[in-house]
PDB file of C-alpha atoms in Angstrom:
ATOM      1  CA  MET A   1       0.248   0.478  -0.289  1.00  0.00           C
ATOM      2  CA  SER A   2       1.019   3.904  -1.148  1.00  0.00           C
ATOM      3  CA  VAL A   3       1.558   6.462   1.687  1.00  0.00           C
ATOM      4  CA  GLN A   4      -1.284   7.813  -0.465  1.00  0.00           C
ATOM      5  CA  GLU A   5      -3.196   5.102   0.091  1.00  0.00           C
ATOM      6  CA  ARG A   6      -2.523   4.777   3.523  1.00  0.00           C
ATOM      7  CA  LYS A   7      -3.262   8.422   4.008  1.00  0.00           C
ATOM      8  CA  GLU A   8      -6.379   8.455   1.929  1.00  0.00           C
ATOM      9  CA  ARG A   9      -7.804   5.030   4.010  1.00  0.00           C
ATOM     10  CA  GLU A  10      -7.135   6.676   7.050  1.00  0.00           C
ATOM     11  CA  ARG A  11      -8.600  10.015   6.366  1.00  0.00           C
ATOM     12  CA  GLY A  12     -11.474   7.976   5.607  1.00  0.00           C
ATOM     13  CA  VAL A  13     -11.240   5.943   8.933  1.00  0.00           C
ATOM     14  CA  ARG A  14     -11.517  10.052  10.929  1.00  0.00           C
ATOM     15  CA  GLU A  15     -14.766  10.808   8.556  1.00  0.00           C
ATOM     16  CA  ARG A  16     -16.773   8.262   9.684  1.00  0.00           C
ATOM     17  CA  LEU A  17     -15.498   8.484  13.456  1.00  0.00           C
ATOM     18  CA  ILE A  18     -16.634  11.911  13.066  1.00  0.00           C
ATOM     19  CA  VAL A  19     -19.832  11.120  11.457  1.00  0.00           C
ATOM     20  CA  ALA A  20     -20.247   8.012  14.099  1.00  0.00           C
ATOM     21  CA  THR A  21     -19.540   9.905  16.925  1.00  0.00           C
ATOM     22  CA  ALA A  22     -21.910  13.029  16.219  1.00  0.00           C
ATOM     23  CA  ARG A  23     -24.657  11.115  14.826  1.00  0.00           C
ATOM     24  CA  GLU A  24     -24.808   8.926  18.379  1.00  0.00           C
ATOM     25  CA  LEU A  25     -24.538  12.717  20.175  1.00  0.00           C
ATOM     26  CA  ALA A  26     -27.456  13.618  18.771  1.00  0.00           C
ATOM     27  CA  GLU A  27     -28.988  10.617  19.524  1.00  0.00           C
ATOM     28  CA  GLN A  28     -28.525  10.744  22.706  1.00  0.00           C
ATOM     29  CA  GLN A  29     -28.752  14.334  23.582  1.00  0.00           C
ATOM     30  CA  GLY A  30     -30.368  16.063  20.734  1.00  0.00           C
ATOM     31  CA  TRP A  31     -27.947  18.121  17.326  1.00  0.00           C
ATOM     32  CA  ASP A  32     -27.480  21.057  20.453  1.00  0.00           C
ATOM     33  CA  ALA A  33     -25.218  19.066  22.126  1.00  0.00           C
ATOM     34  CA  VAL A  34     -23.255  18.497  18.690  1.00  0.00           C
ATOM     35  CA  THR A  35     -20.209  21.268  18.365  1.00  0.00           C
ATOM     36  CA  THR A  36     -17.245  20.653  16.116  1.00  0.00           C
ATOM     37  CA  ARG A  37     -15.370  21.406  20.013  1.00  0.00           C
ATOM     38  CA  ARG A  38     -17.619  18.547  21.813  1.00  0.00           C
ATOM     39  CA  LEU A  39     -16.530  16.108  18.916  1.00  0.00           C
ATOM     40  CA  ALA A  40     -13.266  16.744  18.893  1.00  0.00           C
ATOM     41  CA  GLU A  41     -13.072  16.237  22.176  1.00  0.00           C
ATOM     42  CA  ARG A  42     -15.241  13.153  22.219  1.00  0.00           C
ATOM     43  CA  ILE A  43     -12.787  11.900  19.257  1.00  0.00           C
ATOM     44  CA  GLU A  44      -9.704  12.885  20.344  1.00  0.00           C
ATOM     45  CA  TYR A  45      -8.470  15.399  17.764  1.00  0.00           C
ATOM     46  CA  SER A  46      -7.914  18.779  17.896  1.00  0.00           C
ATOM     47  CA  GLN A  47     -10.919  21.086  16.140  1.00  0.00           C
ATOM     48  CA  PRO A  48      -8.877  21.892  13.076  1.00  0.00           C
ATOM     49  CA  VAL A  49      -8.709  18.101  12.350  1.00  0.00           C
ATOM     50  CA  LEU A  50     -12.615  18.149  12.354  1.00  0.00           C
ATOM     51  CA  TYR A  51     -12.335  21.337  10.128  1.00  0.00           C
ATOM     52  CA  SER A  52     -10.077  19.773   7.201  1.00  0.00           C
ATOM     53  CA  HIS A  53     -13.032  16.872   6.917  1.00  0.00           C
ATOM     54  CA  PHE A  54     -16.282  19.025   7.120  1.00  0.00           C
ATOM     55  CA  ARG A  55     -16.447  23.331   7.286  1.00  0.00           C
ATOM     56  CA  GLY A  56     -18.621  22.683  10.205  1.00  0.00           C
ATOM     57  CA  LYS A  57     -21.778  21.076  11.767  1.00  0.00           C
ATOM     58  CA  ARG A  58     -23.673  21.893   8.564  1.00  0.00           C
ATOM     59  CA  GLU A  59     -21.802  19.083   6.444  1.00  0.00           C
ATOM     60  CA  ILE A  60     -21.630  17.403   9.254  1.00  0.00           C
ATOM     61  CA  ILE A  61     -25.481  16.906   9.699  1.00  0.00           C
ATOM     62  CA  GLY A  62     -25.439  16.567   5.783  1.00  0.00           C
ATOM     63  CA  ALA A  63     -22.853  13.383   5.828  1.00  0.00           C
ATOM     64  CA  VAL A  64     -25.450  11.943   9.414  1.00  0.00           C
ATOM     65  CA  ALA A  65     -27.879  12.381   6.939  1.00  0.00           C
ATOM     66  CA  LEU A  66     -26.816  10.629   3.402  1.00  0.00           C
ATOM     67  CA  GLU A  67     -25.822   7.940   5.969  1.00  0.00           C
ATOM     68  CA  GLY A  68     -29.625   7.504   7.218  1.00  0.00           C
ATOM     69  CA  ALA A  69     -30.575   8.149   3.638  1.00  0.00           C
ATOM     70  CA  ALA A  70     -28.946   4.477   2.093  1.00  0.00           C
ATOM     71  CA  GLU A  71     -29.884   3.098   5.960  1.00  0.00           C
ATOM     72  CA  MET A  72     -33.698   4.197   5.593  1.00  0.00           C
ATOM     73  CA  ALA A  73     -33.515   2.547   1.373  1.00  0.00           C
ATOM     74  CA  ALA A  74     -32.009  -0.536   2.664  1.00  0.00           C
ATOM     75  CA  ALA A  75     -34.780  -0.823   5.576  1.00  0.00           C
ATOM     76  CA  LEU A  76     -37.311  -0.176   3.513  1.00  0.00           C
ATOM     77  CA  ARG A  77     -36.241  -2.336   0.496  1.00  0.00           C
ATOM     78  CA  ALA A  78     -35.538  -5.208   3.191  1.00  0.00           C
ATOM     79  CA  ALA A  79     -39.351  -4.617   4.533  1.00  0.00           C
ATOM     80  CA  THR A  80     -41.283  -4.490   1.011  1.00  0.00           C
ATOM     81  CA  SER A  81     -38.990  -7.860  -0.463  1.00  0.00           C
ATOM     82  CA  ALA A  82     -40.834 -10.036   2.270  1.00  0.00           C
ATOM     83  CA  ALA A  83     -44.026  -8.889   1.606  1.00  0.00           C
ATOM     84  CA  ASP A  84     -46.245 -10.822  -0.568  1.00  0.00           C
ATOM     85  CA  GLY A  85     -48.456  -8.179  -3.473  1.00  0.00           C
ATOM     86  CA  PRO A  86     -48.664  -4.740  -3.898  1.00  0.00           C
ATOM     87  CA  PRO A  87     -51.030  -3.915  -0.775  1.00  0.00           C
ATOM     88  CA  ALA A  88     -48.489  -6.013   1.469  1.00  0.00           C
ATOM     89  CA  ARG A  89     -45.584  -4.344   0.418  1.00  0.00           C
ATOM     90  CA  VAL A  90     -47.519  -0.780   0.866  1.00  0.00           C
ATOM     91  CA  THR A  91     -48.304  -1.530   4.672  1.00  0.00           C
ATOM     92  CA  ALA A  92     -44.889  -3.036   5.402  1.00  0.00           C
ATOM     93  CA  LEU A  93     -42.964  -0.050   3.573  1.00  0.00           C
ATOM     94  CA  ALA A  94     -45.538   2.301   5.817  1.00  0.00           C
ATOM     95  CA  ARG A  95     -44.758   0.558   8.448  1.00  0.00           C
ATOM     96  CA  ALA A  96     -41.008  -0.056   8.031  1.00  0.00           C
ATOM     97  CA  TYR A  97     -41.188   4.155   7.171  1.00  0.00           C
ATOM     98  CA  LEU A  98     -42.792   4.838  10.534  1.00  0.00           C
ATOM     99  CA  ALA A  99     -40.535   2.560  12.754  1.00  0.00           C
ATOM    100  CA  PHE A 100     -36.976   3.817  11.006  1.00  0.00           C
ATOM    101  CA  ALA A 101     -38.146   7.700  12.208  1.00  0.00           C
ATOM    102  CA  VAL A 102     -39.409   6.294  15.712  1.00  0.00           C
ATOM    103  CA  ARG A 103     -35.921   4.064  15.643  1.00  0.00           C
ATOM    104  CA  ASN A 104     -33.415   6.825  14.498  1.00  0.00           C
ATOM    105  CA  PRO A 105     -34.822  10.203  15.553  1.00  0.00           C
ATOM    106  CA  ALA A 106     -31.483  12.307  15.232  1.00  0.00           C
ATOM    107  CA  VAL A 107     -30.564  11.074  11.568  1.00  0.00           C
ATOM    108  CA  TYR A 108     -34.836  11.409  10.859  1.00  0.00           C
ATOM    109  CA  ASP A 109     -33.881  14.859  12.335  1.00  0.00           C
ATOM    110  CA  ALA A 110     -30.631  15.602   9.912  1.00  0.00           C
ATOM    111  CA  MET A 111     -32.326  14.297   6.940  1.00  0.00           C
ATOM    112  CA  PHE A 112     -35.483  16.284   6.584  1.00  0.00           C
ATOM    113  CA  GLN A 113     -35.802  18.955   9.435  1.00  0.00           C
ATOM    114  CA  LEU A 114     -32.297  20.112   9.904  1.00  0.00           C
ATOM    115  CA  ASP A 115     -30.638  21.783   7.086  1.00  0.00           C
ATOM    116  CA  GLY A 116     -27.389  19.786   6.424  1.00  0.00           C
ATOM    117  CA  GLY A 117     -27.429  21.825   2.568  1.00  0.00           C
ATOM    118  CA  LEU A 118     -28.038  19.113   0.721  1.00  0.00           C
ATOM    119  CA  ALA A 119     -30.201  19.568  -2.096  1.00  0.00           C
ATOM    120  CA  PHE A 120     -33.321  17.858  -2.968  1.00  0.00           C
ATOM    121  CA  ALA A 121     -35.666  16.951  -6.098  1.00  0.00           C
ATOM    122  CA  ALA A 122     -32.391  18.825  -8.005  1.00  0.00           C
ATOM    123  CA  GLU A 123     -30.331  17.326 -10.668  1.00  0.00           C
ATOM    124  CA  GLU A 124     -27.506  18.372  -7.729  1.00  0.00           C
ATOM    125  CA  THR A 125     -29.251  15.909  -5.316  1.00  0.00           C
ATOM    126  CA  PRO A 126     -26.760  13.352  -3.579  1.00  0.00           C
ATOM    127  CA  GLU A 127     -27.024   9.635  -4.975  1.00  0.00           C
ATOM    128  CA  PRO A 128     -28.067   8.480  -1.642  1.00  0.00           C
ATOM    129  CA  LEU A 129     -31.453  10.531  -1.602  1.00  0.00           C
ATOM    130  CA  LYS A 130     -32.308   9.994  -5.015  1.00  0.00           C
ATOM    131  CA  ASP A 131     -32.108   5.959  -3.811  1.00  0.00           C
ATOM    132  CA  ALA A 132     -34.275   6.356  -0.778  1.00  0.00           C
ATOM    133  CA  PHE A 133     -36.887   8.467  -2.918  1.00  0.00           C
ATOM    134  CA  ALA A 134     -36.155   5.428  -5.567  1.00  0.00           C
ATOM    135  CA  ALA A 135     -37.043   2.554  -2.639  1.00  0.00           C
ATOM    136  CA  LEU A 136     -40.250   4.632  -1.928  1.00  0.00           C
ATOM    137  CA  LEU A 137     -41.001   5.099  -5.675  1.00  0.00           C
ATOM    138  CA  GLU A 138     -41.002   1.334  -6.380  1.00  0.00           C
ATOM    139  CA  THR A 139     -43.155   0.336  -4.070  1.00  0.00           C
ATOM    140  CA  LEU A 140     -45.871   3.012  -4.548  1.00  0.00           C
ATOM    141  CA  GLY A 141     -45.506   3.352  -8.032  1.00  0.00           C
ATOM    142  CA  GLU A 142     -47.294   0.240  -8.335  1.00  0.00           C
ATOM    143  CA  VAL A 143     -50.118   1.320  -6.577  1.00  0.00           C
ATOM    144  CA  ALA A 144     -50.699   4.847  -7.933  1.00  0.00           C
ATOM    145  CA  GLY A 145     -53.583   4.076  -9.933  1.00  0.00           C
ATOM    146  CA  ASP A 146     -54.767   4.469 -13.876  1.00  0.00           C
ATOM    147  CA  GLY A 147     -53.459   8.459 -15.420  1.00  0.00           C
ATOM    148  CA  VAL A 148     -51.574   9.590 -11.436  1.00  0.00           C
ATOM    149  CA  HIS A 149     -48.054  10.051 -12.403  1.00  0.00           C
ATOM    150  CA  PRO A 150     -46.043   7.910  -9.839  1.00  0.00           C
ATOM    151  CA  GLY A 151     -43.599  10.031  -9.205  1.00  0.00           C
ATOM    152  CA  LEU A 152     -46.044  12.493  -8.248  1.00  0.00           C
ATOM    153  CA  PHE A 153     -47.924   9.835  -6.185  1.00  0.00           C
ATOM    154  CA  THR A 154     -45.075   9.082  -4.100  1.00  0.00           C
ATOM    155  CA  GLU A 155     -44.774  12.753  -3.105  1.00  0.00           C
ATOM    156  CA  VAL A 156     -47.603  12.705  -1.505  1.00  0.00           C
ATOM    157  CA  PHE A 157     -47.332   9.631  -0.011  1.00  0.00           C
ATOM    158  CA  TRP A 158     -44.034  10.139   1.454  1.00  0.00           C
ATOM    159  CA  ALA A 159     -45.632  13.413   2.829  1.00  0.00           C
ATOM    160  CA  SER A 160     -48.027  11.387   4.405  1.00  0.00           C
ATOM    161  CA  LEU A 161     -45.657   9.311   6.205  1.00  0.00           C
ATOM    162  CA  HIS A 162     -43.740  12.152   7.162  1.00  0.00           C
ATOM    163  CA  GLY A 163     -46.363  14.080   8.960  1.00  0.00           C
ATOM    164  CA  LEU A 164     -47.224  11.175  10.795  1.00  0.00           C
ATOM    165  CA  ALA A 165     -43.465  10.895  11.766  1.00  0.00           C
ATOM    166  CA  THR A 166     -43.313  14.693  12.674  1.00  0.00           C
ATOM    167  CA  LEU A 167     -46.406  14.607  14.483  1.00  0.00           C
ATOM    168  CA  THR A 168     -46.329  11.701  16.784  1.00  0.00           C
ATOM    169  CA  ARG A 169     -42.820  12.413  17.644  1.00  0.00           C
ATOM    170  CA  ALA A 170     -43.566  15.818  18.469  1.00  0.00           C
ATOM    171  CA  GLY A 171     -46.407  14.602  20.976  1.00  0.00           C
ATOM    172  CA  ARG A 172     -49.381  16.081  18.316  1.00  0.00           C
ATOM    173  CA  LEU A 173     -50.418  12.844  18.149  1.00  0.00           C
ATOM    174  CA  PRO A 174     -51.594  10.280  20.644  1.00  0.00           C
ATOM    175  CA  PRO A 175     -48.851   7.049  20.524  1.00  0.00           C
ATOM    176  CA  GLY A 176     -51.441   4.772  20.905  1.00  0.00           C
ATOM    177  CA  ASP A 177     -53.303   4.677  17.545  1.00  0.00           C
ATOM    178  CA  ALA A 178     -49.485   5.091  15.655  1.00  0.00           C
ATOM    179  CA  GLU A 179     -50.626   1.478  13.220  1.00  0.00           C
ATOM    180  CA  ARG A 180     -54.295   2.301  12.974  1.00  0.00           C
ATOM    181  CA  ARG A 181     -52.837   5.861  11.160  1.00  0.00           C
ATOM    182  CA  ALA A 182     -50.767   3.632   9.198  1.00  0.00           C
ATOM    183  CA  GLU A 183     -52.929   1.299   8.196  1.00  0.00           C
ATOM    184  CA  LEU A 184     -55.976   4.378   7.352  1.00  0.00           C
ATOM    185  CA  LEU A 185     -52.887   6.153   5.251  1.00  0.00           C
ATOM    186  CA  VAL A 186     -52.882   2.739   2.789  1.00  0.00           C
ATOM    187  CA  GLU A 187     -56.655   2.066   2.498  1.00  0.00           C
ATOM    188  CA  ARG A 188     -57.554   5.406   1.597  1.00  0.00           C
ATOM    189  CA  LEU A 189     -53.994   7.059   0.246  1.00  0.00           C
ATOM    190  CA  ALA A 190     -53.756   3.736  -2.079  1.00  0.00           C
ATOM    191  CA  VAL A 191     -57.041   2.751  -2.594  1.00  0.00           C
ATOM    192  CA  LEU A 192     -55.591  -0.546  -2.353  1.00  0.00           C
TER     193      LEU A 192
END
């Protein structure tokens, strides 16, 4: 291994450590607790080392969001691949999406609530975000209905899932009915 390859590998390891530590800290104490000073202390690197990887917290949030998008896409595909038929796949998708939001609140916030400097719904949208949307579209496109653009239907269904996830997490909806809300969404919006 050349010196350059070793340095690149070490850089990648440091970058993954920064992202993992930021994510862990955010999940434990919220994103307000994630500062470059606290990250530097936790990973035992200087703040200039952190800044050599990320220009600041915004880029770290973006890196967590991209990692989360890849994880969410994998979770959605795993859930839908185990289901038989469009109705079961849509139900599995809705449950997996909402479960991801509950299990990973700080990551979900990085993906959809915080400014990570990432472009959505644009040519320059990073691949992990495009793939997460594709994971939704793969299942929801099957049930969009005649004359309905699959991408548009997917956006509306996704917005509904996001609303349920966000309102439930914020305590605006009673937690006991979460499962029934997902079922109702599937039954009424997907018209299965």
